[in-house]
Short mmCIF file of C-alpha atoms and ligand atoms in Angstrom, two decimals:
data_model
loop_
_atom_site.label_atom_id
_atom_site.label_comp_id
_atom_site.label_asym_id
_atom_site.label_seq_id
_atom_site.Cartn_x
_atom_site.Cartn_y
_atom_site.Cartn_z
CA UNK A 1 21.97 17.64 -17.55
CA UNK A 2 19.66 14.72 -16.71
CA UNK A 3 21.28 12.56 -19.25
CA UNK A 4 21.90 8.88 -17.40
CA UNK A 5 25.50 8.31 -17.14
CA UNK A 6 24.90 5.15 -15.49
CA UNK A 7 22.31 2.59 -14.52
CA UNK A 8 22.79 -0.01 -12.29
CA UNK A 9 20.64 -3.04 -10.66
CA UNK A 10 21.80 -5.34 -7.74
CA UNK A 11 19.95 -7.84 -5.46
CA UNK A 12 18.74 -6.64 -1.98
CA UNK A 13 16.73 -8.72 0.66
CA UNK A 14 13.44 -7.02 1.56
CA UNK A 15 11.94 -7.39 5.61
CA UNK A 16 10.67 -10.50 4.97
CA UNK A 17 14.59 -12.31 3.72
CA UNK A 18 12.73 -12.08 0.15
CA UNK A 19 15.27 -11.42 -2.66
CA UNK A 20 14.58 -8.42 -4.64
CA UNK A 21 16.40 -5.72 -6.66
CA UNK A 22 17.76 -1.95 -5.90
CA UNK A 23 18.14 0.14 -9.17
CA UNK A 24 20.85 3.02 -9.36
CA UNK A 25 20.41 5.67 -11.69
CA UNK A 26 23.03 8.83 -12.44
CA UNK A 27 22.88 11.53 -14.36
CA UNK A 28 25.84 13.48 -16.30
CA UNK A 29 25.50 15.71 -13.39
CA UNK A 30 26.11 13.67 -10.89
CA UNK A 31 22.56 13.48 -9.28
CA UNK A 32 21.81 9.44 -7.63
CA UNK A 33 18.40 8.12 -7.00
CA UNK A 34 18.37 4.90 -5.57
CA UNK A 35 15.27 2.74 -5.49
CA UNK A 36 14.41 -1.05 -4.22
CA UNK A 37 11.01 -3.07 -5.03
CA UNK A 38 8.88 -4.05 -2.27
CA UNK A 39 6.65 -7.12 -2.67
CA UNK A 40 3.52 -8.91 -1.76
CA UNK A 41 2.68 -11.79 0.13
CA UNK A 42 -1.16 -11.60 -0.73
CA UNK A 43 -0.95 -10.51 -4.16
CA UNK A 44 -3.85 -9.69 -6.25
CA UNK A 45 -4.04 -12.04 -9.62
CA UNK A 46 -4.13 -8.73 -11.94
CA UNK A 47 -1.13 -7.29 -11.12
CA UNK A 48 1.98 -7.05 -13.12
CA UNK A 49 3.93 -9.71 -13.14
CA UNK A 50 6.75 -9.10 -10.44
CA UNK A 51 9.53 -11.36 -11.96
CA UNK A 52 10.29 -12.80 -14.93
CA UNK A 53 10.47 -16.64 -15.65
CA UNK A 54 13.71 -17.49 -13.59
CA UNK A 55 12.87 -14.63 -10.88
CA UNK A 56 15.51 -12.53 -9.51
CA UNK A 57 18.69 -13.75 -10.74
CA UNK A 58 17.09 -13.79 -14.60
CA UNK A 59 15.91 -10.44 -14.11
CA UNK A 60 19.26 -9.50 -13.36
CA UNK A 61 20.89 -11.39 -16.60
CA UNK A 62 18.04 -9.56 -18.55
CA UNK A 63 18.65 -6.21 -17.56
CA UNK A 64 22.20 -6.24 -18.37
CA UNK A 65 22.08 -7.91 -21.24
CA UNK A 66 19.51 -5.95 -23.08
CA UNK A 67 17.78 -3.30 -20.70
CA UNK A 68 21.18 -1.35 -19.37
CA UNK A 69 22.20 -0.65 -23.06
CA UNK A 70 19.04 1.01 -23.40
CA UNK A 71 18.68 3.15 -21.04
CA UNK A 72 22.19 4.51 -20.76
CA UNK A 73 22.44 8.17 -22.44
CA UNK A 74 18.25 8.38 -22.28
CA UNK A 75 17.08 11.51 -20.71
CA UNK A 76 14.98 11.31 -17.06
CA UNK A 77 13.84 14.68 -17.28
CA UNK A 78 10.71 13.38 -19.16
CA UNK A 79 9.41 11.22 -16.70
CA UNK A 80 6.74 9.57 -18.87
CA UNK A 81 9.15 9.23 -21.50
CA UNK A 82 11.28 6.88 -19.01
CA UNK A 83 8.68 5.05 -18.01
CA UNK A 84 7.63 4.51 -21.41
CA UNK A 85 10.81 3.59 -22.58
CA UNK A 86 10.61 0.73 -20.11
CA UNK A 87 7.41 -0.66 -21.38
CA UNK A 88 9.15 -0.51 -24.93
CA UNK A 89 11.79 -2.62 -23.53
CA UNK A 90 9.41 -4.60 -21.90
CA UNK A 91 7.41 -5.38 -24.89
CA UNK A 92 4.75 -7.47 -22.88
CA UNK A 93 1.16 -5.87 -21.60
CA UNK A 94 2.05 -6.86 -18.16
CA UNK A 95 6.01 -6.74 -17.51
CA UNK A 96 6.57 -10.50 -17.98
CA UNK A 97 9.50 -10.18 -19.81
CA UNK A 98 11.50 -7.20 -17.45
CA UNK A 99 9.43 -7.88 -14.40
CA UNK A 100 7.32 -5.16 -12.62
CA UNK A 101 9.73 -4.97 -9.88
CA UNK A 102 12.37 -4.35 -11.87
CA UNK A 103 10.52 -1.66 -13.54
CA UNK A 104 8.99 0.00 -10.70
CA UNK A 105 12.58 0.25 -8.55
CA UNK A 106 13.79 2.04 -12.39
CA UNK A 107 10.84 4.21 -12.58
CA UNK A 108 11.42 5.70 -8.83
CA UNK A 109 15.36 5.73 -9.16
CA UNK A 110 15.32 7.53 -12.02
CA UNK A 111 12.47 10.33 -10.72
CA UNK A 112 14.48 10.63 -7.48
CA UNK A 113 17.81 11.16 -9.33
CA UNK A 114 15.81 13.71 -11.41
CA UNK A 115 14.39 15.28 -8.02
CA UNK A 116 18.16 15.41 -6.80
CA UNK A 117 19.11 17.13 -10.02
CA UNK A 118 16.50 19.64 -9.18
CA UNK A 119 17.08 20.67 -5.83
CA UNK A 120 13.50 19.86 -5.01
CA UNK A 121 11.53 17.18 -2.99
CA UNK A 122 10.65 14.58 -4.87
CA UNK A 123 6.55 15.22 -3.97
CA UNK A 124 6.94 18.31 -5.86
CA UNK A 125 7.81 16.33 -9.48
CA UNK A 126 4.70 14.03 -8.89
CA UNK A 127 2.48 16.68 -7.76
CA UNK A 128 -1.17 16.43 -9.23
CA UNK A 129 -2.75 19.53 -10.19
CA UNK A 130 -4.30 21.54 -6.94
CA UNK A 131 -1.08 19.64 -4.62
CA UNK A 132 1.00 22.21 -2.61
CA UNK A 133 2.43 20.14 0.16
CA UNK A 134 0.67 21.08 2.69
CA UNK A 135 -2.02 18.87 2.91
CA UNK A 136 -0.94 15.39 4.58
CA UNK A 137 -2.31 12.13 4.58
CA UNK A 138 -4.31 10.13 7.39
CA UNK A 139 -1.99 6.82 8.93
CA UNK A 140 -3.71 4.26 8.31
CA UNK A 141 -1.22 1.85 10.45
CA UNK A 142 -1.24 -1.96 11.11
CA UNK A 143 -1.52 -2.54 14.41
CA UNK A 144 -2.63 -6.42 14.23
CA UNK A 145 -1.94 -8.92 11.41
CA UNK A 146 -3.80 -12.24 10.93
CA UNK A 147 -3.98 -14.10 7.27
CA UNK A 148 -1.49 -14.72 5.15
CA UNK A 149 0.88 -12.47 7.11
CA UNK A 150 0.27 -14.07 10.22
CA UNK A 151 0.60 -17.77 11.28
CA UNK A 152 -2.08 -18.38 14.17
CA UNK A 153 -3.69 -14.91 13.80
CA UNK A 154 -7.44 -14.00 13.00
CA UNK A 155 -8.52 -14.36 9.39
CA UNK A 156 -8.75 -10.77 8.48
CA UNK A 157 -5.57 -9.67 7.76
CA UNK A 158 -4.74 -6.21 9.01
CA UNK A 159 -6.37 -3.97 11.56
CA UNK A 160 -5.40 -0.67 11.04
CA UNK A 161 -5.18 2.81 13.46
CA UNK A 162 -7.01 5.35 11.17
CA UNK A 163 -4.94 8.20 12.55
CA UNK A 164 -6.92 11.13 11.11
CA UNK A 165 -5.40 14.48 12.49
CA UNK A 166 -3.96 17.01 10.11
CA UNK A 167 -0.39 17.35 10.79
CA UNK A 168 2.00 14.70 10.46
CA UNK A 169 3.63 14.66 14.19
CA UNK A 170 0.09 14.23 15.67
CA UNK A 171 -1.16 11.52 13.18
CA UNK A 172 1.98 9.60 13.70
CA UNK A 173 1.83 10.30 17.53
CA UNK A 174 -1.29 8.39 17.38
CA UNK A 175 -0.68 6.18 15.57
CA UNK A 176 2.28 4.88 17.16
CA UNK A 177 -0.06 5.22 20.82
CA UNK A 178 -2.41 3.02 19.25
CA UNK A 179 0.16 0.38 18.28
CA UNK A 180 1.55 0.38 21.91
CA UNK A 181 -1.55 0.65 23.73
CA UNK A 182 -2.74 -3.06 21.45
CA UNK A 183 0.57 -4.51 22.94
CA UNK A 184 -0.03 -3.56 26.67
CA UNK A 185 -3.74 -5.28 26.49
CA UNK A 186 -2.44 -8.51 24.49
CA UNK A 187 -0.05 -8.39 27.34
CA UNK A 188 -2.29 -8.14 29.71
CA UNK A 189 -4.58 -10.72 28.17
CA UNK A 190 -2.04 -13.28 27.08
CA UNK A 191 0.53 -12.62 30.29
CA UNK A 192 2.68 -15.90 29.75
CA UNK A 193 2.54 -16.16 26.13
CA UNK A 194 5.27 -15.02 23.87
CA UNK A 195 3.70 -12.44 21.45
CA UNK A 196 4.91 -12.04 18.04
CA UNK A 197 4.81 -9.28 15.30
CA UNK A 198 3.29 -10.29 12.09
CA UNK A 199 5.26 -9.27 8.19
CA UNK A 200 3.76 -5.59 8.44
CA UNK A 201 5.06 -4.81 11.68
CA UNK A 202 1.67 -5.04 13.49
CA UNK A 203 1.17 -7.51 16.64
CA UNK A 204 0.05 -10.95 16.26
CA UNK A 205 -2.04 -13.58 18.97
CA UNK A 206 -4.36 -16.45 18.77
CA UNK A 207 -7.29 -14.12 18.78
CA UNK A 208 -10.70 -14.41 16.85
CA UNK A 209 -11.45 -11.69 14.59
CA UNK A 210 -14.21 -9.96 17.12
CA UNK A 211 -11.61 -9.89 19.78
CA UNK A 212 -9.47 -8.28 17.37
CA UNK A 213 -12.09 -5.78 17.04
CA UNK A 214 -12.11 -5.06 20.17
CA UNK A 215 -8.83 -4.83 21.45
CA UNK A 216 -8.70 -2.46 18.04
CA UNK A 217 -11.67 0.19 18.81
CA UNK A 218 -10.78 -0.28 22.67
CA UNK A 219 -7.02 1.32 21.90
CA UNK A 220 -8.43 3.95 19.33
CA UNK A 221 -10.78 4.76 22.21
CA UNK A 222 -8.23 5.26 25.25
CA UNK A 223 -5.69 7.10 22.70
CA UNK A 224 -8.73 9.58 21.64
CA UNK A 225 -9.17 10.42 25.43
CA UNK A 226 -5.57 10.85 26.40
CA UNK A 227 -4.04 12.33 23.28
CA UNK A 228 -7.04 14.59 22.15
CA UNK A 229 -6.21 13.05 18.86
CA UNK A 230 -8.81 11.53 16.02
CA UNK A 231 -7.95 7.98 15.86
CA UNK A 232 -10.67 5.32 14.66
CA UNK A 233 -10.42 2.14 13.79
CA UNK A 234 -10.57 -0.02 10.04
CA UNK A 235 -9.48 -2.90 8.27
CA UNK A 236 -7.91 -4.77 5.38
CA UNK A 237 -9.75 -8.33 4.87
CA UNK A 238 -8.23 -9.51 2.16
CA UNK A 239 -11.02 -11.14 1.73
CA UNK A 240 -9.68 -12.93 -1.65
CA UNK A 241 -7.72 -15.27 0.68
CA UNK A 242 -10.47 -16.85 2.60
CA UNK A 243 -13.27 -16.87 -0.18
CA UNK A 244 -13.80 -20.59 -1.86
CA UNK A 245 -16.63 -21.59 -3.96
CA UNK A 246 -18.66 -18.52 -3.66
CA UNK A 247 -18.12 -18.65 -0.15
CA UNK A 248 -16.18 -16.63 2.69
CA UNK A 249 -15.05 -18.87 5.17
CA UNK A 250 -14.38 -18.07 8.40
CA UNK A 251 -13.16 -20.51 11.27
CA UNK A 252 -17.09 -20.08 13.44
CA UNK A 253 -19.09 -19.36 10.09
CA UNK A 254 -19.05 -19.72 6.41
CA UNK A 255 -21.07 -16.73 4.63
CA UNK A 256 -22.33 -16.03 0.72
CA UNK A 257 -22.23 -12.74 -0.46
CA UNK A 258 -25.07 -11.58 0.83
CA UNK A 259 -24.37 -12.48 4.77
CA UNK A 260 -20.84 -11.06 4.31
CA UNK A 261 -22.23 -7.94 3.32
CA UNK A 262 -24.93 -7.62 6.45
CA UNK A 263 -22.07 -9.11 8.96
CA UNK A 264 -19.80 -6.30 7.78
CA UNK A 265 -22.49 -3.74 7.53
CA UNK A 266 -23.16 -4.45 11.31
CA UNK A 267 -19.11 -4.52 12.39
CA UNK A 268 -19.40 -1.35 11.02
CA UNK A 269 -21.81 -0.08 13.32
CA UNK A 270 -20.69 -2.29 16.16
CA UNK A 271 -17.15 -0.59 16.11
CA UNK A 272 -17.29 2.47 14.28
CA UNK A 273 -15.00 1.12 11.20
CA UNK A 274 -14.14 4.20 9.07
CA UNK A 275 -11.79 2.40 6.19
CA UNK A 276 -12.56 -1.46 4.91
CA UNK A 277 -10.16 -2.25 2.40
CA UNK A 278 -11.40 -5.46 0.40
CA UNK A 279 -14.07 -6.74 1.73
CA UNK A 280 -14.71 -9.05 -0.75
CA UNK A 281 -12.88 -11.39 -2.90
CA UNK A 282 -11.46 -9.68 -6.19
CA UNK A 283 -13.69 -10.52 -8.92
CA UNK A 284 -16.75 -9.65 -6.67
CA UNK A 285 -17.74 -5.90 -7.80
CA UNK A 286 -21.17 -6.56 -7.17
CA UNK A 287 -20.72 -7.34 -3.86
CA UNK A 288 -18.60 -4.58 -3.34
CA UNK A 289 -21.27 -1.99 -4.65
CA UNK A 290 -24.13 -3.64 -2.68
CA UNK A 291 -21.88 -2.88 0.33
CA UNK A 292 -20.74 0.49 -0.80
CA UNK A 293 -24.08 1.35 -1.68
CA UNK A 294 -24.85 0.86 2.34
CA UNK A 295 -21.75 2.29 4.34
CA UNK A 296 -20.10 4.36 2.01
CA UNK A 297 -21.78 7.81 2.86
CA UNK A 298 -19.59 7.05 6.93
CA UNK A 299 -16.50 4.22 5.53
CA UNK A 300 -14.45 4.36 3.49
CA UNK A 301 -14.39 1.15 0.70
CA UNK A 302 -11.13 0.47 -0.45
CA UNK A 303 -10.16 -2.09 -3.41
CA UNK A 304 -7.08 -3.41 -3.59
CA UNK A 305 -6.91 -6.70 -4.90
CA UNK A 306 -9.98 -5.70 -6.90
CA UNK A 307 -8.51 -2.79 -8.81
CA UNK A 308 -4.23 -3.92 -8.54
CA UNK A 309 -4.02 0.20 -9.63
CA UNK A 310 -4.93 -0.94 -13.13
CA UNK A 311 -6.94 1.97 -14.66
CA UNK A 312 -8.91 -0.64 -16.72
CA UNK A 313 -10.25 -2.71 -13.72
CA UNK A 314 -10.75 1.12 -11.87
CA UNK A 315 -12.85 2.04 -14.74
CA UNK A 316 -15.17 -0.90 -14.12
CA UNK A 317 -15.47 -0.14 -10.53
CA UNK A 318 -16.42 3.62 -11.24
CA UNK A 319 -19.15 2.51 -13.74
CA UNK A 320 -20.73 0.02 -10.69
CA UNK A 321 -19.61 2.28 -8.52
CA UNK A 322 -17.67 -0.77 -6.60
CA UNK A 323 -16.30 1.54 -3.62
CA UNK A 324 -14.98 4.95 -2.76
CA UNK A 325 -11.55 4.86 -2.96
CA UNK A 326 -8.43 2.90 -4.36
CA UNK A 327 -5.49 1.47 -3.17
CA UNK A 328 -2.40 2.80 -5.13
CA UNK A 329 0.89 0.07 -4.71
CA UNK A 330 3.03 1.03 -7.45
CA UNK A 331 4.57 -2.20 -8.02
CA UNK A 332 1.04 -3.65 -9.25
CA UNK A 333 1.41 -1.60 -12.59
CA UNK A 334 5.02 -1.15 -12.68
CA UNK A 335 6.06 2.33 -12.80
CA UNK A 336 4.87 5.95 -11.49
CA UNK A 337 3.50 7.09 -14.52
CA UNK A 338 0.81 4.26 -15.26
CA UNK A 339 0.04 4.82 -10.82
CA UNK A 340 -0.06 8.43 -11.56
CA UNK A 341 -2.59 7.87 -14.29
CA UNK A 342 -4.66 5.44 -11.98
CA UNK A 343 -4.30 8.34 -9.11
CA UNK A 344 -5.67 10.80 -12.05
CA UNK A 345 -8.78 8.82 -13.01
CA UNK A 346 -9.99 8.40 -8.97
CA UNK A 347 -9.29 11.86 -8.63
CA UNK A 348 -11.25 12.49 -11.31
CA UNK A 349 -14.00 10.83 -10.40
CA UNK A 350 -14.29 12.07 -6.67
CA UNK A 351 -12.41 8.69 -4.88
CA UNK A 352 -9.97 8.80 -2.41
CA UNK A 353 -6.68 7.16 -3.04
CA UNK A 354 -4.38 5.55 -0.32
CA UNK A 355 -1.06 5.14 -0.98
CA UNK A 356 0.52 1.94 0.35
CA UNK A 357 3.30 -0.20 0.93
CA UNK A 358 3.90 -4.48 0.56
CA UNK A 359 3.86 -6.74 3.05
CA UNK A 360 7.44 -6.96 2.06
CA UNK A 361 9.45 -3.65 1.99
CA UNK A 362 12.24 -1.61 2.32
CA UNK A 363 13.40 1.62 4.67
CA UNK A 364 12.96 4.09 1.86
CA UNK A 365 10.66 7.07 2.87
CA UNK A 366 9.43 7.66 -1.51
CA UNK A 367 6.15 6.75 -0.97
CA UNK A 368 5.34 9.38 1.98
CA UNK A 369 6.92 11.83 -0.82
CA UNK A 370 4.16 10.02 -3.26
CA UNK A 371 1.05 10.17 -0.60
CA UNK A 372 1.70 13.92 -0.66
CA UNK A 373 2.17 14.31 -4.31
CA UNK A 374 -0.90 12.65 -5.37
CA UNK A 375 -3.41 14.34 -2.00
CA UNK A 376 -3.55 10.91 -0.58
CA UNK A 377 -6.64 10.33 1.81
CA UNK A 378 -4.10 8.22 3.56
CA UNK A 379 -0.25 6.31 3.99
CA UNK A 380 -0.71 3.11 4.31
CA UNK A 381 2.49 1.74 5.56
CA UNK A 382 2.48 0.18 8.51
CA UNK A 383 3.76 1.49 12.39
CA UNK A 384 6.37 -0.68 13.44
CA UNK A 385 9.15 -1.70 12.04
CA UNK A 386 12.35 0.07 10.22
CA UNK A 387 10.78 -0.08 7.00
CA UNK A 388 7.97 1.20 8.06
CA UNK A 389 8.64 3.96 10.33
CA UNK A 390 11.21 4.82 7.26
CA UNK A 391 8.21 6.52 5.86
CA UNK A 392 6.42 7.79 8.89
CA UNK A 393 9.67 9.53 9.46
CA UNK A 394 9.79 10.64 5.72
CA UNK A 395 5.94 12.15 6.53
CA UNK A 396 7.51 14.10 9.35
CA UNK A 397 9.87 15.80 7.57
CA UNK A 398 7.64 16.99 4.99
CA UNK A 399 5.72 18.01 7.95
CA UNK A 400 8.25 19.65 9.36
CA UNK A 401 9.57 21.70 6.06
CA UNK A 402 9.28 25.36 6.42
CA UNK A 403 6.37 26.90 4.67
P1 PGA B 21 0.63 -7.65 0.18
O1 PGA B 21 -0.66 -7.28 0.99
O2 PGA B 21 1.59 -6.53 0.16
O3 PGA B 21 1.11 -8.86 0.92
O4 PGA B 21 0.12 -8.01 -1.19
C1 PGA B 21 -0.93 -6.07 1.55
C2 PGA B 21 -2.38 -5.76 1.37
O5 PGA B 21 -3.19 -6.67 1.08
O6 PGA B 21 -2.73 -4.62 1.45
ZN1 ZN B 22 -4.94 -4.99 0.91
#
């Protein structure tokens, strides 16, 4: 029976204090999938809209006024029917009227209570054709934070440990040897200043962004030679935050689209960056292309803010051939289903996907279960932090499962 007996939604905090919302769903046969909404701090402008007019607390009224009702007796065994069922309710193209964290936390609850119900790992429901499980996702872990999730950091936002081996307790190992080799040389460079840790977990210090570099590649380096592991290093720019009238603007230099494509053309080089994850500001697809066009046979070129996992925006970038990959974050469409289809089309077209977290989240371990499902390229979800090792520790499990 996967009939919903009952469907609940109550406010949560997230790691960053943030109110948010934790959906409840059970079926007739007693199966519970729980579910909370993460959320961003450097949002791209396409994505859903996370709460309605009135936030939280008129989400709340809204759902049990008119969306519980709804949804009570409704079958989760068809996933797509659930999700659809929510856009129904929804009624809006872009979840103004539920929210898209509201829908996203009833999208996952209900496909974990209908995992539950199954006896199965919830990887296995999401699975896209040619998925068995045994094929794991790189880390790609923040180790550094500067931007918007950073007071007093550099300007790029996240520099990340691509931790590239196969199984899940070496990645992680590596990851996690990365992350504590950056703190013992900020330690050894800043030794009377009190360090901090930035929203995501990774470490932050007034550095530039080329010392951040190097401290980065320097750690990837030493953990490489001790651990025998493949570790490289990449990056998240978010470069939407420090773009203004056409221009990128950095604290030493200010650069059009054309110098920020040859200055990150040559940090690739320099440092050996294997992932860049928007590069440019979100409406620039040319720019993105131009770049792509350069380091994408060695990097790989992620959009986030450019594509918010919108299959309309991806379809642009695979007709300028924008990048190589996409970033999947659920809560940017608003429920499994409409990621799934985003996850379909890249697929389809060759792209990698990585599957990622918010700046602001929550110790669940569903999206490890969702990097597997979907033959991630990589889980982007931070290092540090309970809500982030949550689903490095999720990873190892499925790692560990018997064959
Ligand atoms: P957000 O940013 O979760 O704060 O939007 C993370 C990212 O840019 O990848
Ligand atoms: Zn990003």
């Amino acid at each position: 029976m996967t009939e919903v007996r009952e469907v609940s939604l109550r406010p949560i905090y997230d790691s960053r204090g943030a109110l948010t919302v934790e959906a409840a769903v059970t079926t007739a046969g007693a199966a519970l999938g729980c579910a909370g909404a993460p959320s961003g701090a450097s949002t791209g402008t396409h994505e859903v809209r996370a709460w309605p007019e009135g936030g939280v607390p008129a989400a709340l009224q809204t759902f049990r006024e008119s969306v519980r009702p709804r949804l009570l007796g409704r079958e989760v065994e068809d996933a797509t029917g659930w999700d659809e069922a929510l856009h129904a309710i929804d009624g809006t193209p872009n979840f103004a009227h539920l929210g898209g964290n509201v829908a996203t936390a009833l999208s996952v609850a209900a496909a974990l209570a209908r995992a539950k119900e199954r006896g199965v790992e919830p990887w296995s429901l999401w699975a896209r054709p040619g998925v068995d499980g045994r094929r794991f996702p790189a880390i790609v872990g923040n180790c550094m934070n500067g931007g918007r999730h950073a007071i007093g950091g550099p300007e790029f936002q996240e520099f990340h440990a691509i931790s590239l081996a196969e199984r899940p307790e070496d990645s992680v190992r590596a990851a996690v040897a990365v992350h504590h080799a950056i703190g013992k040389a900020l330690q050894g460079k800043f030794p009377t200043l009190a360090l901090g840790r930035g929203d995501e977990g990774g470490w932050v210090a007034p550095i530039t962004n080329l010392e951040g570099l190097e401290i980065l590649s320097a750690a990837c380096a030493q953990v490489r030679d001790s651990l025998h592991l493949p570790v490289q290093p990449g990056l998240d720019l978010a470069a939407s935050e420090f773009f203004r009238d056409g221009r990128y603007r950095y604290r030493d230099r200010s650069l059009d689209a054309a110098g920020q494509v040859a200055y990150l053309t040559e940090l690739v080089d320099r440092f050996g960056l294997v992932y860049l994850e928007d590069p440019f500001a979100e409406e620039e697809f040319a720019s993105f292309a131009e770049f792509t066009q350069a380091v994408g046979s060695k990097t790989v070129v992620v959009g986030d803010d450019l594509y918010t996992t919108d299959p309309i925006r991806l379809a642009r970038g695979l007709t300028e051939r924008a990048s190589n990959a996409i970033l999947i974050k659920v809560n940017q469409i608003g429920t499994i289903s409409d990621a799934l289809a985003t996850v379909d089309a890249a697929r389809a077209a060759g792209w990698k996907t990585v599957t990622s977290h918010r700046s602001g989240d929550l110790p669940d371990g569903w999206l490890a279960q969702l990097a597997v499902a979907t033959g991630a390229y990589g889980l982007k979800c931070g290092i540090l932090g309970g809500e982030r090792v949550a689903k490095l520790n999720e990873l190892l499990r499925l790692g560990a499962l018997p064959t």
